[in-house]
C-alpha atoms as one frame of an Amber mdcrd trajectory, in Angstrom:
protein
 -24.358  -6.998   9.347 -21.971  -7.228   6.620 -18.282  -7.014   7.362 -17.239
  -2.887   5.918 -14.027  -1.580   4.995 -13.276   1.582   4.473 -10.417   1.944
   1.533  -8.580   4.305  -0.508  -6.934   2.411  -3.301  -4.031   4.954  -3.126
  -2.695   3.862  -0.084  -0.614   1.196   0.138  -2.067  -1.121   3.472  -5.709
  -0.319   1.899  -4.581  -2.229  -1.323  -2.757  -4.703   0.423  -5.988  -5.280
   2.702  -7.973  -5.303  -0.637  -6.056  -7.911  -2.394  -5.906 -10.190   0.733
  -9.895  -9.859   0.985 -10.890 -10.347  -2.635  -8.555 -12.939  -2.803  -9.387
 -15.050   0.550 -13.444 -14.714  -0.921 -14.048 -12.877   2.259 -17.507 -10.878
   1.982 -17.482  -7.548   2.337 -18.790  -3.747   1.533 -16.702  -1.511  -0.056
 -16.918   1.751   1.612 -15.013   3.865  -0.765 -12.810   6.786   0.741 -11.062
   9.022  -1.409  -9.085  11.250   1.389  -7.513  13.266  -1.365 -10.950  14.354
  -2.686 -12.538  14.528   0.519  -9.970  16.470   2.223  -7.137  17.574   0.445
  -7.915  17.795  -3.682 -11.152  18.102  -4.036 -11.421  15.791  -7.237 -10.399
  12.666  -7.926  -7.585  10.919 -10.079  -9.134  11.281 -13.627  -9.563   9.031
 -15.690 -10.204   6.225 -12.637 -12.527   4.747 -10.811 -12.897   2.388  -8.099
 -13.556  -1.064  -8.442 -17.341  -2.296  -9.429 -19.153  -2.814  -6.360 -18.007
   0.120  -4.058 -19.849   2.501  -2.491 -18.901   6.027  -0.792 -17.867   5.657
   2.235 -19.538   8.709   4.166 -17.343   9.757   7.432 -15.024   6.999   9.161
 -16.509   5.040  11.548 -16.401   7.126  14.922 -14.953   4.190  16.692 -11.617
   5.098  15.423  -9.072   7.717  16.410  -7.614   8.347  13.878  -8.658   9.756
  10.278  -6.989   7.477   8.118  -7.514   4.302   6.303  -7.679   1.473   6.209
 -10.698   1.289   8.613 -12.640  -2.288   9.354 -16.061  -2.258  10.665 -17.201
  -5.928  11.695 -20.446  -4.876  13.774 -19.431  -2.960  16.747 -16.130  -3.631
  16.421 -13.972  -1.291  14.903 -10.357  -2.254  13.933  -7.047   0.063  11.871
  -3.962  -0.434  11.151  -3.327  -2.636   7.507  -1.166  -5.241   9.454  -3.831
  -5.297  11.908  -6.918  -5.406  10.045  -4.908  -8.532   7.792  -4.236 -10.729
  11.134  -7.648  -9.844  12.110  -9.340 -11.664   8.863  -6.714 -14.370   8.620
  -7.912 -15.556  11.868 -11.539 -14.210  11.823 -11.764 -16.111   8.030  -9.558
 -19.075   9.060  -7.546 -18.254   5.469  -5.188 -20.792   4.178  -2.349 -21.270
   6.381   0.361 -20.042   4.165  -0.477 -16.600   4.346   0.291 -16.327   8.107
   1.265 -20.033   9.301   0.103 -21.690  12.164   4.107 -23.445  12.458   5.381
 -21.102  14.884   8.788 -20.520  13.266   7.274 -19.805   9.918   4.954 -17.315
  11.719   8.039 -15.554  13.255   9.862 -15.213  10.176   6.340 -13.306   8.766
   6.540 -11.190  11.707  10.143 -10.363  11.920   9.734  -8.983   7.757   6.749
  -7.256   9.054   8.667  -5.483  11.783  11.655  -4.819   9.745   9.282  -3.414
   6.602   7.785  -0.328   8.740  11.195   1.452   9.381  12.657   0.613   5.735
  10.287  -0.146   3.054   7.466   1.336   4.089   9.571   4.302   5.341  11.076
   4.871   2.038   9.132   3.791  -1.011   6.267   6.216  -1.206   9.083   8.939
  -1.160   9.593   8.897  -4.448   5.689  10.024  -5.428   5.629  12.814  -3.020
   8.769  13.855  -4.748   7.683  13.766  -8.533   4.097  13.830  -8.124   2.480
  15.458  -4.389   5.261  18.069  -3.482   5.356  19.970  -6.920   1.189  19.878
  -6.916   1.322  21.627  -3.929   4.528  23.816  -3.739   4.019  24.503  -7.999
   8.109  24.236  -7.911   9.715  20.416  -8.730  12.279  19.524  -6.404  15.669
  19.325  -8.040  17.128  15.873  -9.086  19.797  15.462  -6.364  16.612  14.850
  -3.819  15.054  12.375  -5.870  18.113  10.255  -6.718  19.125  10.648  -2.932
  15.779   9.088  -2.132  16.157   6.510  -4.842  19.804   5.633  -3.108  17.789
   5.255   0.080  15.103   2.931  -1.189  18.187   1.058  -3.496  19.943   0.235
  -0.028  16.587  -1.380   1.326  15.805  -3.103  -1.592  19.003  -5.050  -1.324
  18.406  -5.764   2.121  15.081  -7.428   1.345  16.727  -9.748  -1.530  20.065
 -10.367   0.872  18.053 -10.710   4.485  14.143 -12.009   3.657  14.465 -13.455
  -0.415  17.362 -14.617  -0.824  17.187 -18.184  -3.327  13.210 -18.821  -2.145
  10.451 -18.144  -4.266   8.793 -16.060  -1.712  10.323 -14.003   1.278   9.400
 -16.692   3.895   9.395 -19.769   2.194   8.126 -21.279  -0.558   4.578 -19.922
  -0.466   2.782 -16.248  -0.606   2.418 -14.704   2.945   1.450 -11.771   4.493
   5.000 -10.533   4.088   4.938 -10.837   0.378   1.295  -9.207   0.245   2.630
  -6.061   2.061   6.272  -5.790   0.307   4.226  -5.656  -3.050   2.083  -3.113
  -2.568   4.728  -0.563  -1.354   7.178  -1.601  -4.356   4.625  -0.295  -6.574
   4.189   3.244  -5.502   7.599   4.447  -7.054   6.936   2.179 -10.265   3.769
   4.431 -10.224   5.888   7.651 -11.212   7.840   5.914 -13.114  10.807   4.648
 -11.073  11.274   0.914 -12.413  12.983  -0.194  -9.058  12.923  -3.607 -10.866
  15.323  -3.208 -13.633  18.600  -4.402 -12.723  16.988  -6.590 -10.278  16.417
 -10.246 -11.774  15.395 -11.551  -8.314  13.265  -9.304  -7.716  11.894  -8.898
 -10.287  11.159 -12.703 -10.665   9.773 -12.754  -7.338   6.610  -9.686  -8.416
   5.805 -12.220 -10.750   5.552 -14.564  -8.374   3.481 -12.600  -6.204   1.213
 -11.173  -9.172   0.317 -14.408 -10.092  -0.148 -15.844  -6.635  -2.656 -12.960
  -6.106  -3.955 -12.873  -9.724  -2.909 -10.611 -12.203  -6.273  -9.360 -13.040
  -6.642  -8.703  -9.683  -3.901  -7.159  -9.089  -3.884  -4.428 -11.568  -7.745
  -3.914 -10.534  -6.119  -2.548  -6.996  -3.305  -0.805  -8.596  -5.368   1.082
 -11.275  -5.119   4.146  -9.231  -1.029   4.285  -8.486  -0.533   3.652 -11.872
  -2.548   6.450 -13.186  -1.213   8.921 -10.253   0.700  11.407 -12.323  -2.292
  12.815 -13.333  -3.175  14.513 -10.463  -0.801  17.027 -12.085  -3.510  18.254
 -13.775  -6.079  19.107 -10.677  -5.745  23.082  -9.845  -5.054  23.315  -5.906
  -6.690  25.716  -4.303  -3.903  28.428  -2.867  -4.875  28.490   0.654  -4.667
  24.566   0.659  -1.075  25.261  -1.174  -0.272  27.604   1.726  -1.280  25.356
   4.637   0.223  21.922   3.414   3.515  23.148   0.791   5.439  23.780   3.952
   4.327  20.384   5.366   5.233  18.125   2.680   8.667  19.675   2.335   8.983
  18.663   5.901   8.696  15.106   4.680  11.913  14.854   2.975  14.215  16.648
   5.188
């Protein structure tokens, strides 16, 4: 049985998981899941598409408790969690070593960014598309400007953490190769640049070190996964319906408080 996982290209860990697959030449279905069509839009980003080769998804394997992606089926066993499903196929795969090293300090310092990215980067990048994009589709008001540049301080205090703490003067933010640490940084960086917030600019090092990764990964690659993100602010366009307005409006402001 061929290894399946289940994806949504929105989501951050499902690209990340993506990338790390295509790129490693691991075999593998592509079980398409588009959660905002399937349970929250009903329609899909348009003018986008997934990439060649993938097929819907039908429900989430029943293995798992929870309803989100990304979901790995290898078999009978049924894994979630990004980080989780990545460790899984660097091992499973026996990738090359640089993406989660076998040297036990080099693994560490790949597990210490991947600690410290849950409560900071990954806490506060996607903020800024709920704020310009998903809370004005479903509340129909925008959020005034203080929020978003509040959020944008927020991200701007992490950001220099990850140059000052895990970049520094390497090439990449464990050393002097592409890791696992890199692979999941990336993907969360480009959710604001999605909506338009170039988190980049003013940020030579940073900016130097996408690059870096882009071309590690492969560019082509690359903006094959992030088609979606980068085409997000057209969900604008979709017509919610009002009771789905009613139920998750509320919610979403929640978010940001």
């Amino acid at each position: 049985m061929v290894l399946e996982l289940y994806l949504d290209l929105l989501s951050q860990p499902c690209r990340a998981v993506y990338l790390f697959a295509k790129k490693n030449n691991i075999p593998f279905e592509f079980r398409a899941v588009e959660l905002f069509k399937d349970s929250i839009l009903g329609t899909k980003v348009p003018g986008t598409s997934n990439p060649e080769g993938a097929m819907p998804s039908g429900p989430l394997p029943k293995a798992t408790a929870v309803k989100k992606v990304p979901v790995l089926r290898d078999e009978t066993f049924v894994l979630s969690e990004g980080t989780a499903i990545l460790l899984y196929l660097s091992r499973k795969y026996n990738t090359p070593d640089h993406w989660y090293p076998s040297d036990v300090q080099k693994r560490a310092k790949v597990d210490e960014y991947l600690s410290w990215h849950q409560a900071n980067i990954r806490a506060n990048a996607p903020k800024a598309m709920w704020i310009k994009v998903l809370i004005p589709l479903f509340t129909g008001q925008p959020l005034p400007p203080e929020k978003l540049q509040e959020v944008m301080e927020g991200l701007g205090a992490c950001l220099t953490q990850l140059e000052e703490l895990f970049l520094q003067d390497k090439p990449f933010l464990v050393g002097s190769e592409v890791s696992l640490a890199d692979l999941m940084a990336i993907v969360e960086l480009m959710q604001p640049v999605g909506v338009g917030c170039d988190i980049f600019e003013g940020r030579p090092r940073l900016a130097k070190w996408r690059d870096r990764v882009e071309e590690a990964v492969g560019k082509e690659l690359f903006l094959q996964a992030h088609q979606l993100i980068l085409n997000i602010k057209q969900l604008s366009t979709i017509q919610i319906d009002p009771r789905l307005k009613e139920q998750l409006g509320p919610v979403l402001l929640k978010i940001l408080k």
